[in-house]
Tab-separated table of C-alpha atoms and ligand atoms in Angstrom:
chain	number	residue	atom	x	y	z
A	1	UNK	CA	-0.019	-0.138	-0.403
A	2	UNK	CA	1.250	3.470	-0.910
A	3	UNK	CA	1.458	6.257	1.835
A	4	UNK	CA	3.126	6.449	5.257
A	5	UNK	CA	3.151	2.730	5.673
A	6	UNK	CA	3.966	1.181	2.193
A	7	UNK	CA	4.633	-2.615	3.124
A	8	UNK	CA	1.511	-3.060	5.475
A	9	UNK	CA	-1.229	-4.739	3.855
A	10	UNK	CA	-4.497	-2.274	3.325
A	11	UNK	CA	-6.534	-4.038	6.438
A	12	UNK	CA	-5.152	-5.821	9.244
A	13	UNK	CA	-7.261	-8.834	9.376
A	14	UNK	CA	-7.610	-11.474	11.878
A	15	UNK	CA	-5.399	-14.517	11.388
A	16	UNK	CA	-6.215	-16.567	14.600
A	17	UNK	CA	-3.661	-18.158	17.114
A	18	UNK	CA	-2.126	-20.040	15.065
A	19	UNK	CA	-1.399	-17.535	12.068
A	20	UNK	CA	2.215	-16.739	11.723
A	21	UNK	CA	1.557	-13.180	10.382
A	22	UNK	CA	2.371	-10.495	12.430
A	23	UNK	CA	0.593	-8.103	11.159
A	24	UNK	CA	-2.674	-9.620	11.486
A	25	UNK	CA	-4.942	-9.969	15.008
A	26	UNK	CA	-4.795	-13.547	16.820
A	27	UNK	CA	-7.780	-12.907	18.889
A	28	UNK	CA	-9.656	-9.413	17.775
A	29	UNK	CA	-12.611	-10.075	15.418
A	30	UNK	CA	-14.521	-6.956	15.286
A	31	UNK	CA	-17.832	-8.616	14.231
A	32	UNK	CA	-17.532	-11.384	16.759
A	33	UNK	CA	-20.574	-11.760	18.645
A	34	UNK	CA	-19.537	-11.585	22.577
A	35	UNK	CA	-23.079	-11.879	24.815
A	36	UNK	CA	-24.912	-10.929	21.608
A	37	UNK	CA	-22.657	-7.671	21.109
A	38	UNK	CA	-19.943	-7.177	18.305
A	39	UNK	CA	-16.364	-6.995	20.114
A	40	UNK	CA	-15.936	-3.635	18.050
A	41	UNK	CA	-19.156	-2.607	19.996
A	42	UNK	CA	-17.926	-3.875	23.153
A	43	UNK	CA	-14.511	-2.296	22.989
A	44	UNK	CA	-14.745	0.697	21.281
A	45	UNK	CA	-11.151	1.112	20.535
A	46	UNK	CA	-9.247	4.572	19.452
A	47	UNK	CA	-5.630	5.826	18.461
A	48	UNK	CA	-4.144	8.781	20.145
A	49	UNK	CA	-2.885	11.098	17.926
A	50	UNK	CA	-0.348	12.820	20.605
A	51	UNK	CA	2.216	10.139	21.429
A	52	UNK	CA	1.627	7.964	17.846
A	53	UNK	CA	2.039	10.740	15.971
A	54	UNK	CA	2.956	14.019	17.107
A	55	UNK	CA	5.839	12.767	19.403
A	56	UNK	CA	9.414	12.094	17.872
A	57	UNK	CA	10.709	9.811	20.652
A	58	UNK	CA	12.422	11.739	23.022
A	59	UNK	CA	13.045	11.309	26.713
A	60	UNK	CA	14.471	13.954	29.161
A	61	UNK	CA	17.457	12.823	28.001
A	62	UNK	CA	17.327	12.602	24.247
A	63	UNK	CA	15.801	13.999	21.612
A	64	UNK	CA	13.261	12.320	18.573
A	65	UNK	CA	14.217	8.995	17.292
A	66	UNK	CA	11.319	8.182	15.591
A	67	UNK	CA	10.894	8.409	11.383
A	68	UNK	CA	7.887	11.423	11.828
A	69	UNK	CA	8.598	13.213	8.424
A	70	UNK	CA	6.102	15.809	9.315
A	71	UNK	CA	7.813	16.981	12.603
A	72	UNK	CA	10.784	18.148	10.897
A	73	UNK	CA	12.396	21.322	11.557
A	74	UNK	CA	12.148	22.314	8.102
A	75	UNK	CA	8.664	21.728	7.273
A	76	UNK	CA	6.121	24.335	7.505
A	77	UNK	CA	3.616	23.686	10.352
A	78	UNK	CA	0.737	23.582	8.691
A	79	UNK	CA	1.942	21.540	5.988
A	80	UNK	CA	3.693	19.350	8.549
A	81	UNK	CA	-0.404	19.265	10.587
A	82	UNK	CA	-1.956	18.034	7.308
A	83	UNK	CA	0.822	15.467	6.316
A	84	UNK	CA	0.202	13.849	9.779
A	85	UNK	CA	-3.207	13.536	9.531
A	86	UNK	CA	-2.846	12.071	6.190
A	87	UNK	CA	-0.491	9.085	7.851
A	88	UNK	CA	-2.743	9.499	11.105
A	89	UNK	CA	-6.216	8.434	8.940
A	90	UNK	CA	-3.947	5.587	7.146
A	91	UNK	CA	-3.043	4.344	10.135
A	92	UNK	CA	-6.328	4.085	11.924
A	93	UNK	CA	-8.070	2.756	8.884
A	94	UNK	CA	-5.926	0.071	8.374
A	95	UNK	CA	-6.234	-1.249	11.354
A	96	UNK	CA	-9.684	-1.202	11.135
A	97	UNK	CA	-10.563	0.438	14.587
A	98	UNK	CA	-13.655	2.327	15.252
A	99	UNK	CA	-11.998	5.837	17.109
A	100	UNK	CA	-9.120	8.272	17.068
A	101	UNK	CA	-8.502	10.988	19.992
A	102	UNK	CA	-6.479	14.252	19.764
A	103	UNK	CA	-5.518	17.145	21.645
A	104	UNK	CA	-6.376	20.491	20.101
A	105	UNK	CA	-2.203	21.229	20.102
A	106	UNK	CA	-1.452	17.824	18.615
A	107	UNK	CA	-3.177	18.591	15.548
A	108	UNK	CA	-2.342	22.198	14.476
A	109	UNK	CA	0.604	24.077	15.640
A	110	UNK	CA	0.332	26.480	18.221
A	111	UNK	CA	0.071	30.433	16.541
A	112	UNK	CA	1.646	33.840	17.588
A	113	UNK	CA	-1.566	34.761	19.386
A	114	UNK	CA	-4.867	33.371	20.398
A	115	UNK	CA	-6.839	34.430	17.295
A	116	UNK	CA	-4.085	32.489	15.011
A	117	UNK	CA	-4.382	29.181	16.987
A	118	UNK	CA	-7.610	29.288	16.799
A	119	UNK	CA	-7.719	30.005	12.973
A	120	UNK	CA	-4.808	27.149	13.046
A	121	UNK	CA	-7.012	24.617	14.997
A	122	UNK	CA	-10.355	25.490	12.662
A	123	UNK	CA	-8.495	24.670	9.654
A	124	UNK	CA	-6.853	21.861	10.623
A	125	UNK	CA	-10.620	20.201	11.729
A	126	UNK	CA	-11.983	20.676	8.421
A	127	UNK	CA	-9.622	18.499	7.360
A	128	UNK	CA	-10.168	16.389	10.091
A	129	UNK	CA	-13.679	16.361	8.843
A	130	UNK	CA	-13.244	15.262	5.740
A	131	UNK	CA	-10.641	12.387	6.791
A	132	UNK	CA	-13.399	11.033	9.017
A	133	UNK	CA	-15.850	11.429	5.892
A	134	UNK	CA	-13.937	9.755	3.964
A	135	UNK	CA	-12.618	6.835	6.134
A	136	UNK	CA	-15.548	6.343	8.486
A	137	UNK	CA	-13.570	6.548	11.477
A	138	UNK	CA	-15.062	8.372	14.517
A	139	UNK	CA	-13.722	10.820	17.409
A	140	UNK	CA	-13.820	9.156	20.858
A	141	UNK	CA	-12.967	12.521	22.311
A	142	UNK	CA	-10.995	15.805	22.066
A	143	UNK	CA	-9.389	17.191	24.670
A	144	UNK	CA	-7.397	20.839	24.705
A	145	UNK	CA	-3.553	20.800	26.088
A	146	UNK	CA	-3.191	23.195	29.018
A	147	UNK	CA	0.093	21.617	29.518
A	148	UNK	CA	2.802	22.121	27.544
A	149	UNK	CA	3.011	25.605	26.666
A	150	UNK	CA	5.490	27.623	29.691
A	151	UNK	CA	2.229	29.783	30.296
A	152	UNK	CA	0.696	26.896	31.776
A	153	UNK	CA	3.607	26.044	34.042
A	154	UNK	CA	2.199	27.048	37.126
A	155	UNK	CA	-0.986	25.237	35.960
A	156	UNK	CA	-4.084	26.422	33.886
A	157	UNK	CA	-7.264	26.695	35.692
A	158	UNK	CA	-5.665	26.556	38.934
A	159	UNK	CA	-2.788	29.192	37.983
A	160	UNK	CA	-2.133	32.251	40.273
A	161	UNK	CA	-2.687	34.166	37.520
A	162	UNK	CA	-6.446	34.985	36.572
A	163	UNK	CA	-5.303	35.788	32.865
A	164	UNK	CA	-3.776	32.074	32.744
A	165	UNK	CA	-7.407	31.067	33.748
A	166	UNK	CA	-9.216	32.858	31.051
A	167	UNK	CA	-6.443	31.800	28.741
A	168	UNK	CA	-7.239	28.288	29.155
A	169	UNK	CA	-11.156	28.624	29.373
A	170	UNK	CA	-11.235	30.350	26.317
A	171	UNK	CA	-9.043	27.358	24.740
A	172	UNK	CA	-11.305	24.682	26.090
A	173	UNK	CA	-14.482	26.653	24.509
A	174	UNK	CA	-12.965	26.586	21.222
A	175	UNK	CA	-11.988	22.625	21.879
A	176	UNK	CA	-15.502	21.729	22.627
A	177	UNK	CA	-17.304	23.321	20.305
A	178	UNK	CA	-14.412	21.508	17.713
A	179	UNK	CA	-15.190	18.346	19.513
A	180	UNK	CA	-18.732	19.010	19.004
A	181	UNK	CA	-18.499	19.638	15.264
A	182	UNK	CA	-16.780	16.735	14.960
A	183	UNK	CA	-19.490	14.167	16.714
A	184	UNK	CA	-17.256	13.393	19.664
A	185	UNK	CA	-18.852	10.761	21.803
A	186	UNK	CA	-16.517	12.401	24.900
A	187	UNK	CA	-14.822	15.505	25.953
A	188	UNK	CA	-11.626	14.953	28.412
A	189	UNK	CA	-10.468	17.082	30.317
A	190	UNK	CA	-6.652	15.783	31.896
A	191	UNK	CA	-5.558	18.001	34.912
A	192	UNK	CA	-2.217	17.773	34.144
A	193	UNK	CA	-0.666	20.789	35.805
A	194	UNK	CA	-3.744	21.381	38.385
A	195	UNK	CA	-1.841	20.663	41.142
A	196	UNK	CA	1.479	21.670	42.856
A	197	UNK	CA	5.104	21.417	43.265
A	198	UNK	CA	5.452	22.836	46.488
A	199	UNK	CA	2.953	23.883	49.410
A	200	UNK	CA	5.250	26.599	50.596
A	201	UNK	CA	3.675	28.546	48.053
A	202	UNK	CA	0.321	27.356	47.203
A	203	UNK	CA	-2.988	28.256	48.298
A	204	UNK	CA	-5.056	24.910	48.534
A	205	UNK	CA	-8.335	26.916	48.959
A	206	UNK	CA	-8.162	29.490	45.977
A	207	UNK	CA	-6.960	26.449	43.917
A	208	UNK	CA	-9.845	23.921	44.600
A	209	UNK	CA	-12.460	27.070	44.138
A	210	UNK	CA	-11.067	27.972	40.921
A	211	UNK	CA	-11.007	24.351	39.612
A	212	UNK	CA	-14.324	24.027	40.442
A	213	UNK	CA	-15.316	27.430	38.798
A	214	UNK	CA	-13.567	26.396	35.400
A	215	UNK	CA	-15.600	23.048	35.611
A	216	UNK	CA	-18.792	24.587	35.932
A	217	UNK	CA	-18.261	26.888	33.214
A	218	UNK	CA	-17.218	23.899	30.822
A	219	UNK	CA	-20.207	22.291	32.118
A	220	UNK	CA	-22.638	25.387	30.951
A	221	UNK	CA	-20.704	25.719	27.515
A	222	UNK	CA	-21.770	22.145	27.007
A	223	UNK	CA	-25.234	23.215	27.825
A	224	UNK	CA	-25.366	25.870	25.860
A	225	UNK	CA	-23.830	24.466	22.523
A	226	UNK	CA	-25.976	21.087	22.837
A	227	UNK	CA	-22.877	19.130	23.173
A	228	UNK	CA	-24.323	15.872	24.364
A	229	UNK	CA	-21.004	13.681	24.650
A	230	UNK	CA	-20.049	13.167	28.018
A	231	UNK	CA	-17.550	15.154	30.119
A	232	UNK	CA	-14.717	13.154	31.283
A	233	UNK	CA	-11.843	13.990	34.302
A	234	UNK	CA	-8.964	11.883	34.109
A	235	UNK	CA	-7.463	10.919	37.679
A	236	UNK	CA	-3.746	11.116	38.047
A	237	UNK	CA	-1.465	11.456	41.212
A	238	UNK	CA	1.161	13.180	39.930
A	239	UNK	CA	3.651	13.561	37.204
A	240	UNK	CA	4.679	15.943	35.948
A	241	UNK	CA	3.403	17.405	39.285
A	242	UNK	CA	4.426	16.727	42.602
A	243	UNK	CA	0.555	16.544	43.532
A	244	UNK	CA	-2.346	16.177	40.974
A	245	UNK	CA	-5.174	17.473	42.369
A	246	UNK	CA	-7.672	14.568	40.723
A	247	UNK	CA	-5.859	12.062	42.554
A	248	UNK	CA	-7.743	9.180	42.177
A	249	UNK	CA	-11.656	8.236	41.293
A	250	UNK	CA	-12.245	8.640	45.029
A	251	UNK	CA	-10.995	11.626	45.177
A	252	UNK	CA	-12.595	13.016	42.066
A	253	UNK	CA	-15.838	12.187	43.383
A	254	UNK	CA	-15.167	14.277	46.628
A	255	UNK	CA	-14.310	17.269	44.741
A	256	UNK	CA	-17.575	16.715	42.313
A	257	UNK	CA	-19.708	16.465	45.129
A	258	UNK	CA	-18.733	19.397	46.779
A	259	UNK	CA	-19.115	21.587	44.042
A	260	UNK	CA	-22.249	19.987	42.475
A	261	UNK	CA	-20.746	18.333	39.735
A	262	UNK	CA	-21.086	15.087	40.288
A	263	UNK	CA	-24.325	14.629	37.793
A	264	UNK	CA	-21.879	16.270	34.800
A	265	UNK	CA	-18.834	14.898	35.055
A	266	UNK	CA	-17.398	11.215	34.987
A	267	UNK	CA	-13.715	9.840	34.914
A	268	UNK	CA	-11.589	8.459	31.658
A	269	UNK	CA	-9.690	6.084	34.040
A	270	UNK	CA	-5.766	5.066	32.499
A	271	UNK	CA	-4.441	1.858	33.819
A	272	UNK	CA	-0.861	3.350	35.087
A	273	UNK	CA	-2.181	6.128	36.581
A	274	UNK	CA	-4.349	3.563	38.920
A	275	UNK	CA	-0.927	2.161	39.650
A	276	UNK	CA	0.480	5.423	40.746
A	277	UNK	CA	-2.179	6.092	42.843
A	278	UNK	CA	-1.244	2.804	44.756
A	279	UNK	CA	-4.032	1.050	43.409
A	280	UNK	CA	-4.823	-1.994	41.213
A	281	UNK	CA	-6.931	-1.001	38.150
A	282	UNK	CA	-9.310	-3.114	38.969
A	283	UNK	CA	-10.087	-0.919	41.983
A	284	UNK	CA	-10.433	2.182	39.805
A	285	UNK	CA	-12.855	0.392	37.651
A	286	UNK	CA	-14.820	-0.803	40.130
A	287	UNK	CA	-14.780	2.348	42.191
A	288	UNK	CA	-15.924	4.272	39.510
A	289	UNK	CA	-18.647	1.864	38.828
A	290	UNK	CA	-19.868	1.639	41.965
A	291	UNK	CA	-20.444	4.985	42.264
A	292	UNK	CA	-21.809	6.081	38.645
A	293	UNK	CA	-19.028	8.168	37.509
A	294	UNK	CA	-17.524	5.505	35.553
A	295	UNK	CA	-17.218	6.887	31.639
A	296	UNK	CA	-14.293	5.643	29.513
A	297	UNK	CA	-10.482	4.012	29.552
A	298	UNK	CA	-6.889	4.959	28.703
A	299	UNK	CA	-5.292	1.277	28.320
A	300	UNK	CA	-1.798	2.240	28.764
A	301	UNK	CA	0.235	0.540	31.241
A	302	UNK	CA	3.580	1.370	33.622
A	303	UNK	CA	6.416	-1.020	34.519
A	304	UNK	CA	6.047	-2.282	37.950
A	305	UNK	CA	9.817	-1.239	38.195
A	306	UNK	CA	9.264	2.395	37.216
A	307	UNK	CA	7.508	4.975	39.699
A	308	UNK	CA	6.723	7.398	36.591
A	309	UNK	CA	4.419	7.125	33.329
A	310	UNK	CA	5.705	4.894	30.922
A	311	UNK	CA	2.387	4.538	28.887
A	312	UNK	CA	3.008	1.258	27.596
A	313	UNK	CA	1.138	-0.673	25.264
A	314	UNK	CA	-1.100	-3.258	27.338
A	315	UNK	CA	-0.377	-6.718	27.319
A	316	UNK	CA	-1.784	-7.912	30.321
A	317	UNK	CA	-4.887	-10.211	29.931
A	318	UNK	CA	-5.205	-10.687	34.009
A	319	UNK	CA	-5.043	-6.806	34.826
A	320	UNK	CA	-7.591	-5.985	31.733
A	321	UNK	CA	-10.095	-8.792	32.027
A	322	UNK	CA	-10.799	-7.872	35.792
A	323	UNK	CA	-11.654	-4.609	34.780
A	324	UNK	CA	-13.542	-5.593	31.411
A	325	UNK	CA	-15.114	-8.158	34.056
A	326	UNK	CA	-16.980	-5.375	36.183
A	327	UNK	CA	-17.806	-3.203	32.978
A	328	UNK	CA	-19.438	-6.199	31.012
A	329	UNK	CA	-21.355	-6.920	34.205
A	330	UNK	CA	-22.439	-3.546	34.515
A	331	UNK	CA	-23.623	-3.445	31.087
A	332	UNK	CA	-20.825	-1.951	28.915
A	333	UNK	CA	-19.793	1.627	27.927
A	334	UNK	CA	-21.827	3.909	27.254
A	335	UNK	CA	-20.037	6.746	25.376
A	336	UNK	CA	-17.045	5.407	26.491
A	337	UNK	CA	-14.013	3.425	24.779
A	338	UNK	CA	-10.689	2.336	25.463
A	339	UNK	CA	-8.301	4.838	24.263
A	340	UNK	CA	-4.650	3.883	23.422
A	341	UNK	CA	-3.020	6.833	25.092
A	342	UNK	CA	0.433	4.789	25.034
A	343	UNK	CA	3.940	5.226	23.749
A	344	UNK	CA	6.408	3.489	21.459
A	345	UNK	CA	9.255	2.679	23.414
A	346	UNK	CA	12.403	5.245	21.792
A	347	UNK	CA	14.099	2.385	20.322
A	348	UNK	CA	10.962	0.843	18.129
A	349	UNK	CA	11.876	3.272	15.351
A	350	UNK	CA	10.271	1.289	12.971
A	351	UNK	CA	7.186	2.432	10.975
A	352	UNK	CA	5.578	-1.214	11.513
A	353	UNK	CA	6.078	-1.061	15.144
A	354	UNK	CA	3.494	1.576	15.525
A	355	UNK	CA	1.478	-1.232	14.002
A	356	UNK	CA	2.671	-4.343	16.058
A	357	UNK	CA	2.007	-2.397	19.482
A	358	UNK	CA	-1.110	-1.670	18.279
A	359	UNK	CA	-2.016	-5.329	17.412
A	360	UNK	CA	-0.706	-6.983	20.783
A	361	UNK	CA	-2.793	-4.728	22.600
A	362	UNK	CA	-5.790	-4.869	21.206
A	363	UNK	CA	-5.738	-8.625	20.985
A	364	UNK	CA	-5.043	-8.550	24.631
A	365	UNK	CA	-7.803	-6.090	25.002
A	366	UNK	CA	-10.184	-8.987	23.030
A	367	UNK	CA	-8.839	-11.944	24.740
A	368	UNK	CA	-9.582	-10.035	28.254
A	369	UNK	CA	-12.996	-9.547	27.003
A	370	UNK	CA	-13.796	-12.965	26.157
A	371	UNK	CA	-12.394	-14.035	29.688
A	372	UNK	CA	-14.585	-11.374	31.353
A	373	UNK	CA	-17.646	-12.191	29.208
A	374	UNK	CA	-17.207	-15.837	30.423
A	375	UNK	CA	-16.937	-15.283	34.004
A	376	UNK	CA	-20.086	-13.227	33.437
A	377	UNK	CA	-21.330	-16.098	31.823
A	378	UNK	CA	-20.644	-18.761	34.065
A	379	UNK	CA	-21.598	-16.574	37.115
A	380	UNK	CA	-19.476	-18.026	39.659
A	381	UNK	CA	-18.371	-14.713	41.305
A	382	UNK	CA	-21.638	-13.210	40.666
A	383	UNK	CA	-23.031	-16.016	43.243
A	384	UNK	CA	-20.602	-16.183	46.069
A	385	UNK	CA	-20.975	-12.056	46.030
A	386	UNK	CA	-25.108	-12.141	46.197
A	387	UNK	CA	-24.724	-14.785	48.742
A	388	UNK	CA	-22.040	-13.348	50.680
A	389	UNK	CA	-24.428	-9.894	51.134
A	390	UNK	CA	-27.618	-12.124	51.223
A	391	UNK	CA	-27.965	-10.863	54.900
A	392	UNK	CA	-28.561	-7.620	53.984
A	393	UNK	CA	-31.943	-7.868	52.235
A	394	UNK	CA	-34.354	-8.349	54.238
A	395	UNK	CA	-34.431	-8.952	58.062
A	396	UNK	CA	-31.712	-7.730	60.590
A	397	UNK	CA	-29.747	-6.198	57.470
A	398	UNK	CA	-32.338	-4.323	55.989
A	399	UNK	CA	-33.861	-2.881	59.572
A	400	UNK	CA	-30.224	-1.970	60.060
A	401	UNK	CA	-30.349	-0.064	57.110
A	402	UNK	CA	-33.518	1.481	56.730
A	403	UNK	CA	-32.426	3.920	59.487
A	404	UNK	CA	-35.183	3.214	61.859
A	405	UNK	CA	-32.852	1.630	64.455
A	406	UNK	CA	-30.548	3.456	66.900
A	407	UNK	CA	-27.573	2.323	68.595
A	408	UNK	CA	-29.942	1.382	71.529
A	409	UNK	CA	-32.141	-0.179	69.349
A	410	UNK	CA	-29.357	-2.332	67.525
A	411	UNK	CA	-27.885	-3.071	71.433
A	412	UNK	CA	-31.129	-4.165	72.280
A	413	UNK	CA	-31.368	-6.249	69.860
A	414	UNK	CA	-28.187	-8.459	69.999
A	415	UNK	CA	-28.794	-9.152	73.674
A	416	UNK	CA	-32.908	-9.916	72.780
A	417	UNK	CA	-32.177	-12.041	69.325
A	418	UNK	CA	-28.416	-13.610	71.193
A	419	UNK	CA	-26.685	-12.309	68.337
A	420	UNK	CA	-23.394	-14.373	68.023
A	421	UNK	CA	-21.932	-13.644	64.550
A	422	UNK	CA	-19.594	-16.451	63.010
A	423	UNK	CA	-16.798	-15.408	60.425
A	424	UNK	CA	-17.145	-17.276	57.093
A	425	UNK	CA	-14.450	-17.693	54.534
A	426	UNK	CA	-14.132	-15.124	51.746
A	427	UNK	CA	-13.157	-18.154	49.512
A	428	UNK	CA	-10.247	-15.417	47.546
A	429	UNK	CA	-8.262	-17.853	46.717
A	430	UNK	CA	-10.762	-20.399	45.289
A	431	UNK	CA	-12.141	-16.984	43.076
A	432	UNK	CA	-8.937	-16.376	42.269
A	433	UNK	CA	-9.045	-20.353	40.557
A	434	UNK	CA	-12.183	-19.513	38.952
A	435	UNK	CA	-10.715	-16.324	37.040
A	436	UNK	CA	-7.748	-18.650	36.004
A	437	UNK	CA	-9.748	-21.328	34.457
A	438	UNK	CA	-11.777	-18.818	32.345
A	439	UNK	CA	-7.960	-17.390	31.022
A	440	UNK	CA	-6.920	-20.249	30.083
A	441	UNK	CA	-10.071	-21.608	28.362
A	442	UNK	CA	-11.243	-18.048	26.829
A	443	UNK	CA	-10.437	-19.333	23.678
A	444	UNK	CA	-13.083	-22.113	23.207
A	445	UNK	CA	-15.807	-21.086	20.604
A	446	UNK	CA	-19.079	-19.808	22.231
B	501	XUL	C1	-1.283	12.169	30.818
B	501	XUL	C2	-2.355	11.759	30.044
B	501	XUL	C3	-3.240	12.586	28.803
B	501	XUL	C4	-4.677	12.219	28.897
B	501	XUL	C5	-5.137	13.119	27.733
B	501	XUL	O1	-0.775	11.352	31.714
B	501	XUL	O2	-2.913	10.653	30.156
B	501	XUL	O3	-2.194	12.079	28.164
B	501	XUL	O4	-4.620	11.187	28.619
B	501	XUL	O5	-4.227	14.837	27.975
B	502	CO	CO1	-4.571	9.700	29.744
């Protein structure tokens, strides 16, 4: 195929587990029905334009290593932006996944003024519109980059300078409108520098108030323009800041409830952000689902030996199967999906490494979905959980929850009824065996 990936077939197809073709899916079959829903519609996979097409492979010790001609210093930035879109849409449609995601500044260069940046973005969005119409690829979410430019060094909404707040608010207004124009299913706000480097110069009370005002303005504008997609906050505990306010799901929920925003915002959970917060990814997904703020997922993982955000492609079926079990059990995504906010390793400099990385991640998700569907269908975990809490459905449990009993009433009941609780097994190891059995069996046909 001509274009940026000349030696890749026009479409990555399903080859199956015995295939020796590296550029084929081993498990992912978009049309395969899993519990009555197509695999593609369960997973709603997206490719991100920033790490995959706008990052040159630089790190804090070295410059870019990747073959990304549109990023070369002698290329006019707007010509580069158009070339990048050609390559990105070629990639996404060859991969055969339904969605992409982008920040305003990944696709269009920053201008010399706010108005010039907006006009750059408008013309690139017009080109995106054409690529979307031509390829059928859709937008899972848009977002504004409020962390790269030096003006945002001390945060965007939480900056001590109100002019920075205003600039960021104007930038989000534009990008929310662009996301709406492109039919985006969600809009994400990752508070990259909404946090602090040192408490010695930070007014926590003011910064919380500023962030709440900012998010209220965004929610109001969503209504004003009639954007029906979901607004998502992306929890992360730190990096680049020492501390990020959207630390984890529970912290975000508390913040939303304090500011009457819990009905409007949901969370975009990232696997390694959970790890950095000292949680399992399973914990973050289960917490978001239990509290009604689950939205979408960034599927990239960390490295267990590193304390920073390596953004690696997912490769653990177990980790994702546990998360997908919660998602499938709860009825699946509504507007969310799995976004590959993933980075190649710096040495993966062949063009095709981008394909190998995504294919592996997508197959991992597909296989995790089969495990999750099997676990839901078999019902062992659900039956155990239901039986474990059965005491709360009626009798004493229902009376305790109804609010009709005071502590003295409860004491009397313990004495009068001769209550003597007997501990029962939590059966953790048996349940872990159930999960493993399904992982080992996941490829039998259903
Ligand atoms: C950073 C991160 C971001 C957001 C979008 O850790 O995950 O790429 O997903 O701004
Ligand atoms: Co992310």
